Structures are given as structure tokens and as C-alpha cells.
Short mmCIF file of C-alpha atoms in Angstrom, two decimals:
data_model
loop_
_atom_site.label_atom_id
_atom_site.label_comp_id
_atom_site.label_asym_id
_atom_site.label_seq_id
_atom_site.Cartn_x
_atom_site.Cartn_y
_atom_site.Cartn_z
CA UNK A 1 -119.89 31.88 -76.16
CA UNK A 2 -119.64 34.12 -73.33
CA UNK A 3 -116.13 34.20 -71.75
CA UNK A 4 -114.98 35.63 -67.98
CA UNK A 5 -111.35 36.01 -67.61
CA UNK A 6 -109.71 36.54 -64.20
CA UNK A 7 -106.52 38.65 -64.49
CA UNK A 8 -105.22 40.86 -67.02
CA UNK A 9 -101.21 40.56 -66.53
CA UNK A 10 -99.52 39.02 -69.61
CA UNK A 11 -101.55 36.22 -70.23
CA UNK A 12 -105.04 37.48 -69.33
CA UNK A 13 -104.26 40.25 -71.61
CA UNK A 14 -103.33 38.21 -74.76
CA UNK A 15 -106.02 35.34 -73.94
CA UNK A 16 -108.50 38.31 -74.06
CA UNK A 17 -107.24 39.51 -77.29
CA UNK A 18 -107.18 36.75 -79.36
CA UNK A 19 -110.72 35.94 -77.93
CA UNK A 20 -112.13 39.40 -78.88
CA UNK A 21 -110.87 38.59 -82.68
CA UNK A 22 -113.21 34.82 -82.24
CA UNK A 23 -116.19 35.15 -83.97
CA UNK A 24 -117.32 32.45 -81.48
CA UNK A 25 -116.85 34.72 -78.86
CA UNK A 26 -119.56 37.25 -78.11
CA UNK A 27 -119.12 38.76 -74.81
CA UNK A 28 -115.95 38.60 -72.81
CA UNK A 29 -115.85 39.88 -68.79
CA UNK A 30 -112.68 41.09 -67.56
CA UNK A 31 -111.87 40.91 -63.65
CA UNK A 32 -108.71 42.24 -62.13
CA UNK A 33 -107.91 43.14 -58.54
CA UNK A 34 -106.25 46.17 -59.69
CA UNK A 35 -109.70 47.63 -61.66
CA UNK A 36 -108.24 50.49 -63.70
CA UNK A 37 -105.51 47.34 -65.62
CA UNK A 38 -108.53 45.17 -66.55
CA UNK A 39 -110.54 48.69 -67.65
CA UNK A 40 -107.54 49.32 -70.05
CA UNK A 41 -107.55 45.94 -71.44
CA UNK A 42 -111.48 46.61 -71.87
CA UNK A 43 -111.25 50.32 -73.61
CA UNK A 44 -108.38 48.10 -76.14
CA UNK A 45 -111.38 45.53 -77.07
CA UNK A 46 -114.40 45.22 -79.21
CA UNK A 47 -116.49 43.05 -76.67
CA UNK A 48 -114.97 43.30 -72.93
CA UNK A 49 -116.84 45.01 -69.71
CA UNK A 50 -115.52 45.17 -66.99
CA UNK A 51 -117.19 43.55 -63.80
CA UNK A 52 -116.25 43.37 -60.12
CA UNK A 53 -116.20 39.70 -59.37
CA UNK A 54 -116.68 35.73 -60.93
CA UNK A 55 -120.45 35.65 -59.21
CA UNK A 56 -121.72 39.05 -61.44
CA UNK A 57 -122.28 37.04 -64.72
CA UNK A 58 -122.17 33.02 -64.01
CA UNK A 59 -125.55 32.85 -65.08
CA UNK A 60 -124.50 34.15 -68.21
CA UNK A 61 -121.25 33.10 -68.44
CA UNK A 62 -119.77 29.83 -70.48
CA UNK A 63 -116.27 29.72 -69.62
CA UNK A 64 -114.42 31.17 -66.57
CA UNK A 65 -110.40 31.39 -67.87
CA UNK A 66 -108.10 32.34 -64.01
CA UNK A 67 -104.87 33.75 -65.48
CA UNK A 68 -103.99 35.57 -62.00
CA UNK A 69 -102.46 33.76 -59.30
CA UNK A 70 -103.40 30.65 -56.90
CA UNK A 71 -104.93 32.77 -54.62
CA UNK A 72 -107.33 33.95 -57.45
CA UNK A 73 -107.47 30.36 -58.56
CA UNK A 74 -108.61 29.05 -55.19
CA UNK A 75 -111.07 31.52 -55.20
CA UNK A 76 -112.97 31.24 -58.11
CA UNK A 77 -112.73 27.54 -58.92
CA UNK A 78 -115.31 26.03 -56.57
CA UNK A 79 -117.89 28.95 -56.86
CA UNK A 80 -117.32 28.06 -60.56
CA UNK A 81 -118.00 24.79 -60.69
CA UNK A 82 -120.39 24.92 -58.46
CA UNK A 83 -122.78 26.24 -60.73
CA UNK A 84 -121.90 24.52 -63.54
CA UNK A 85 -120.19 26.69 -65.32
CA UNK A 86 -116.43 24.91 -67.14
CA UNK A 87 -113.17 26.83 -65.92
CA UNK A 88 -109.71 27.34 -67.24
CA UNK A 89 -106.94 27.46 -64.37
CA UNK A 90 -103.54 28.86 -65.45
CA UNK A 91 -102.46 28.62 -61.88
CA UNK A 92 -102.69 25.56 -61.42
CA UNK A 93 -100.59 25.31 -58.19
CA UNK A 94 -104.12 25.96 -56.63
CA UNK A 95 -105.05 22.20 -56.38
CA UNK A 96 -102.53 21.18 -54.53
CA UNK A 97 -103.99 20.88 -51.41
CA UNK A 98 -105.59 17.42 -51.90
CA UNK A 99 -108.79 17.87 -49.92
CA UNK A 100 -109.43 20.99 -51.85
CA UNK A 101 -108.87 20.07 -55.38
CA UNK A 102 -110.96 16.13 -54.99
CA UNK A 103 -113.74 18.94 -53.72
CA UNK A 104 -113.50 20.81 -56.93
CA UNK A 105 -113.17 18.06 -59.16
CA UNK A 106 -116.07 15.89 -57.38
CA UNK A 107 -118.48 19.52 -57.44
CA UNK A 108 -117.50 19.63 -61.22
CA UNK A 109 -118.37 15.74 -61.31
CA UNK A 110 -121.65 16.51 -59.66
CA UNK A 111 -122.93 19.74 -61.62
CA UNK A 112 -121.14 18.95 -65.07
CA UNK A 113 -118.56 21.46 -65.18
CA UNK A 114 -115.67 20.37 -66.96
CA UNK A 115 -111.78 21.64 -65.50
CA UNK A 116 -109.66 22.69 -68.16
CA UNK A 117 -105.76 23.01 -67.39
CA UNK A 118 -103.77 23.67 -70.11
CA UNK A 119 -100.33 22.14 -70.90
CA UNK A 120 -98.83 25.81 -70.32
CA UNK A 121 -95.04 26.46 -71.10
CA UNK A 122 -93.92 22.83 -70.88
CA UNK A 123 -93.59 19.78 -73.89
CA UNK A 124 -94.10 16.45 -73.08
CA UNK A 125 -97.67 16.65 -70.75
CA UNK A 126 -99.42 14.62 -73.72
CA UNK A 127 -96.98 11.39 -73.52
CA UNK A 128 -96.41 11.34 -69.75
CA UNK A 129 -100.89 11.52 -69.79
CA UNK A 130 -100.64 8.13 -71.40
CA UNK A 131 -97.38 6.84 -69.76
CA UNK A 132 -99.19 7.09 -66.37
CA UNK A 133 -101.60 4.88 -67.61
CA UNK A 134 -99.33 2.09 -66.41
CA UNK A 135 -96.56 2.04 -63.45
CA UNK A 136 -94.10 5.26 -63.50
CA UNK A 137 -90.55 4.87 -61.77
CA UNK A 138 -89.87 8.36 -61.58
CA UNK A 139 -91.05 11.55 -62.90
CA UNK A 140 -88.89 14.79 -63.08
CA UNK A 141 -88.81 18.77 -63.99
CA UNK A 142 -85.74 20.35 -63.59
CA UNK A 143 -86.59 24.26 -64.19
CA UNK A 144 -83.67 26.49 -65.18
CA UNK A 145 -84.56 30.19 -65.11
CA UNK A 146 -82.83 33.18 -65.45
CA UNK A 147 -82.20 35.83 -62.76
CA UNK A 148 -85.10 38.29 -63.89
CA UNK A 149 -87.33 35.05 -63.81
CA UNK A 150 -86.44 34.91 -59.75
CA UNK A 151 -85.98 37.95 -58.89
CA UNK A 152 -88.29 39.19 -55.60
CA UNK A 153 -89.61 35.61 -55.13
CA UNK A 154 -90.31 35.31 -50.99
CA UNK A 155 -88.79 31.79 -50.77
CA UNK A 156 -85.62 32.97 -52.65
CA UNK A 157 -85.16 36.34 -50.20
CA UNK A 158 -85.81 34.05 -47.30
CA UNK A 159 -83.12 31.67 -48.57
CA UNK A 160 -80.62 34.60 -48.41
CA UNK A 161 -80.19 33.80 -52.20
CA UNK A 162 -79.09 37.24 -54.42
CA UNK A 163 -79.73 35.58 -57.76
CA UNK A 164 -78.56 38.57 -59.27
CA UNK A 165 -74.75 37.85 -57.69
CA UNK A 166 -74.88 34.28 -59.07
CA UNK A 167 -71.68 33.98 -61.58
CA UNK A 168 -72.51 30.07 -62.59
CA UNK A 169 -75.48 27.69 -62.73
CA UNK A 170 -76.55 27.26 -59.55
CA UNK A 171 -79.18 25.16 -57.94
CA UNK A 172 -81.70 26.68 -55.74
CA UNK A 173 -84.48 24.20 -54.78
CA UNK A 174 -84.56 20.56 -54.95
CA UNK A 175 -87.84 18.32 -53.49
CA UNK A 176 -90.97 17.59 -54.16
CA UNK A 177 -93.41 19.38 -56.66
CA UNK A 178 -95.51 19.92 -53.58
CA UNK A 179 -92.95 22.00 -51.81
CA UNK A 180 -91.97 23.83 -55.12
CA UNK A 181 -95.73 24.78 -56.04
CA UNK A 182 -95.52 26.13 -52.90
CA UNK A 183 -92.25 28.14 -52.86
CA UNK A 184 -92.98 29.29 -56.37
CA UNK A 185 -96.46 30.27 -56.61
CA UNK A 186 -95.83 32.19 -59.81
CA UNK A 187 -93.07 30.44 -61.06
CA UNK A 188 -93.54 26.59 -61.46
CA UNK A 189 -97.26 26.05 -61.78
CA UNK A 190 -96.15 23.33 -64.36
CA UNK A 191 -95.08 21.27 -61.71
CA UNK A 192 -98.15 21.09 -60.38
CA UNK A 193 -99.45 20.17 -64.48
CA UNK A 194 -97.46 17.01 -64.38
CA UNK A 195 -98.17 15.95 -60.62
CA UNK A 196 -101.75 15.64 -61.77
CA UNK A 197 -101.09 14.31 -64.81
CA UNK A 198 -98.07 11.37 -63.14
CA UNK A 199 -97.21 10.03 -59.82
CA UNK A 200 -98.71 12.94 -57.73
CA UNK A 201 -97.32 16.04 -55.69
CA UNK A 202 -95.16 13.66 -53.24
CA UNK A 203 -93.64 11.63 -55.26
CA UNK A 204 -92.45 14.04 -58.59
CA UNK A 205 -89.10 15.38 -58.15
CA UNK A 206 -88.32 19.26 -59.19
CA UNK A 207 -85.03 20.82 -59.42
CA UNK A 208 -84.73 24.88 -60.01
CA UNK A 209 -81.60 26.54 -61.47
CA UNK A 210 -81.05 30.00 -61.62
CA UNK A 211 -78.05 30.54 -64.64
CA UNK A 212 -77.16 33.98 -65.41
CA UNK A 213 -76.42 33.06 -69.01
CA UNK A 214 -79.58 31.88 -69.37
CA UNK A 215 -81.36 33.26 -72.86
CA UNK A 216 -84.45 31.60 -71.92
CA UNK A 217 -86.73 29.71 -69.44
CA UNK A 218 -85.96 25.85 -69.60
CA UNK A 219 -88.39 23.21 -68.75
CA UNK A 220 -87.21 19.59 -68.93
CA UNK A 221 -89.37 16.83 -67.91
CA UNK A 222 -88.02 13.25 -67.35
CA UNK A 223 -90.56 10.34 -67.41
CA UNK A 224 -89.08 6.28 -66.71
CA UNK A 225 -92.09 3.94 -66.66
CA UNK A 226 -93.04 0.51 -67.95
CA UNK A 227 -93.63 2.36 -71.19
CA UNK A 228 -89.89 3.46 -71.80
CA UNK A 229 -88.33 6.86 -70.97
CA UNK A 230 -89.15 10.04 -72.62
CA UNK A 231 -86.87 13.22 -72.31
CA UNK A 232 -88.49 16.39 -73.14
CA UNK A 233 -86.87 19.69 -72.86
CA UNK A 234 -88.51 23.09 -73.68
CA UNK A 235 -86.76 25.88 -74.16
CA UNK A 236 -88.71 29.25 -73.62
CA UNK A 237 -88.37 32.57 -74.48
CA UNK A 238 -89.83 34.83 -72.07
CA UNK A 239 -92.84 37.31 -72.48
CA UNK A 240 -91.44 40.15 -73.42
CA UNK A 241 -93.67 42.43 -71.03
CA UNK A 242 -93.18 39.78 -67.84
CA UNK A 243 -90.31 37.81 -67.65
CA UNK A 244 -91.52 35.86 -65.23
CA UNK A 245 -93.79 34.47 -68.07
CA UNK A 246 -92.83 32.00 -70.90
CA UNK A 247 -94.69 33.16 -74.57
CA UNK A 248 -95.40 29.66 -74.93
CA UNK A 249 -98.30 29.71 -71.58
CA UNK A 250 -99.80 32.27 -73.43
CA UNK A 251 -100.26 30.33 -76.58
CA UNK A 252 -101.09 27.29 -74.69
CA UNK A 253 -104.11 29.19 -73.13
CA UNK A 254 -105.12 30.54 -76.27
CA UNK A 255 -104.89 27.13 -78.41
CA UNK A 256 -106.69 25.55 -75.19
CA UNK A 257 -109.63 27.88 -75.98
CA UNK A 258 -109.80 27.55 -79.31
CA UNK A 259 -109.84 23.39 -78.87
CA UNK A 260 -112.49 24.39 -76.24
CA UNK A 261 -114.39 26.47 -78.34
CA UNK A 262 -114.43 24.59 -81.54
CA UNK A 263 -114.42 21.19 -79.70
CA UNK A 264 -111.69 19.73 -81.47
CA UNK A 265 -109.86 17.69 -79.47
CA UNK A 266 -106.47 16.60 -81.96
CA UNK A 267 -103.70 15.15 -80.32
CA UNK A 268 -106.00 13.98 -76.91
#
């Protein structure tokens, strides 16, 4: 398998990695808007080149994996799909415009291309897949984060909010997953995760809270339904080289190409 991966912050970096050591994989393309990080990455690996953009090696290419941002995401998706080629989206905040994303999905319908979005740094995306099969009440993530996690995000400096003079758990956003994809482009693409997989942008609820006692990020996802409740709270230590990062999204992306790879698909 031949592999492009778009970004090579934390998680591009250690997806890239771990797919150099894959004896499945045989050729991995690096892409970064910031050339010199992904040629770095490359000079670290065994089978990585560096090219300038998604389009240079499609034809050869068997899996595009975005790990940069929904702006990268956006960009690379339908060109992706569009030749028939299967892509992973770590920022998957990029489909929530609903025009967009019902283009992607029907282009992938029409040429083949299968979407892959990984469960990321949240529990629980598995039994709310099959809850939704049936009628869902209400569907909830409330986020908790520590300061570091915040820090520099536009909507918080807009807000007036100094997370770094908050003294107590404090609440910082409350609507819909729609708004807080949004807000948080780099910061709550989970919530975008279980719109998809529940009751839709609109109608799931996310709460953020910034505590400066927090030791890790928190993720807890409440699902009420005709199949019960479920209560599922993650708690996340942060990447040590971006806390803005949980560890876990990293290993999510990795096990996600390894099921992908292998085509074992336990726990579906």
C-alpha cells in the first residue's frame, strides 16, 4: 500500500512512523504547508518523499490520511474521492457544512472511495453507532480542557476569556456541536465524530470547561435513547509535544490504519 499523509504536527508525525515500521506499507508521501517540517519527518523515515500537494501521486496513491486542520481537510477530501482514491480525515469538523460533506460522501458513493473517520480521542463512538439505529432523546459531550489546551484559540480571545486567570472550573461554550466545530476548529473535532454518528450537528449538545487543575483532557459523551443511556467518560493525557492533542487521537489514527490495512474490522 501506498500511503499520502497531509500534515506532519503530532499526529501526522506518529501516523507516519508507525506506518514506515508496516511491512504493508511501501511508499508513504508526506505533505505539509510548512515544507522544511514534513522534509524532517521524511529524512527520520525509511520510505517517505516529500511532495508538494494531494494531486502529485493519486494515481499512485491508496490511502490519503488529513491530520492538519479543516481547512486542509476541505481541501483534499473531494479531489480525493473524486478519483477514487479512500481518505482518512482527522479533522473532521470539515463536514459540517451539510451541502459539502452529502457532496463528498455521494462522489465517494459514485467512484468507490470509502471515508474513513476515526473514533479519535473519545470512548463510546461504537455504542452510540448502534444506539442511533433507533430514536435518540439527547446526545451530549461536555469537553473539559485545561488552560494550555485553550490557550490562543480566536473564539476564546474574542470572548475576552484569559483562561490562564481562571482560578475554578469554568464554563466557556455551551450550544450546538455545529457552533462548537466551528469555534474550535482544532479543539473539538470529536463533536463533529458523534454528530455524524447521532442526532446531527443541530441537535447534539456540547459543553467546554476550561479547569486549571485539570491533569488531562476530558471527553464525556452522554447518549439517552430507546436503547437505554450510556455514560462514557475519557480521560486523556495530552501529547506531550502539543497539548492541544490527546495521545489517544494518535493511536486511534494509527489502529484505524492498521484495521484499514489488514481489513479487520473487530468490534464494527
Amino acid at each position: 500500500m501506498r500511503i499520502t499523509i497531509v500534515g506532519c504536527g503530532s499526529i501526522g508525525t506518529k501516523l507516519a512512523e508507525a506506518a514506515d515500521a508496516m511491512d504493508e506499507v511501501k511508499r508513504i508521501y508526506l505533505i505539509d504547508v510548512v515544507r522544511p517540517l514534513a522534509e524532517e519527518l521524511a529524512n527520520k523515515l525509511n520510505k517517505a518523499i516529500v511532495v508538494d500537494s494531494v494531486e502529485d501521486e493519486l494515481y499512485h496513491c491508496d490511502l490519503v490520511i488529513e491530520a492538519a486542520s479543516q481547512a486542509a481537510a476541505s481541501d483534499v477530501v473531494y479531489k480525493t474521492v473524486s478519483r477514487g482514491v479512500d481518505i482518512m480525515l482527522m479533522s473532521v469538523g470539515a463536514l459540517v457544512d451539510d451541502e459539502f460533506r452529502e457532496m463528498v460522501f455521494e462522489k465517494a458513493r459514485q467512484t468507490d472511495a470509502k471515508v474513513f473517520i476515526p473514533s479519535g480521542a473519545l470512548s463510546g463512538t461504537d455504542g452510540l453507532r448502534s444506539a442511533s439505529l433507533d430514536e435518540l432523546d439527547e446526545v451530549e459531550l461536555i469537553t473539559k480542557k485545561g488552560p494550555k489546551s485553550l490557550a490562543g484559540v480566536a473564539y476564546v480571545e474574542q470572548e475576552g476569556i484569559d483562561v490562564n486567570s481562571v482560578t475554578e472550573p469554568t464554563v466557556i461554550f455551551s450550544g450546538s456541536a455545529r457552533e462548537a466545530v466551528k469555534a474550535f476548529p482544532k479543539n473539538i473535532n470529536v463533536a463533529a465524530t458523534v454528530s455524524l454518528l447521532g442526532i446531527g450537528f443541530d441537535r447534539t449538545k456540547v459543553t467546554i470547561v476550561v479547569d486549571p487543575e485539570a491533569k488531562s483532557n476530558s471527553h464525556e459523551l452522554i447518549v439517552k435513547g430507546k436503547f437505554g443511556t450510556m455514560n462514557c467518560h475519557t480521560y486523556n493525557v495530552p501529547s506531550p509535544d502539543n497539548p492541544k492533542t490527546s495521545y489517544l487521537a494518535s493511536l486511534s489514527a494509527i489502529s484505524a490504519l492498521k484495521r484499514i490495512i489488514r481489513k479487520e474490522w473487530i468490534g464494527i
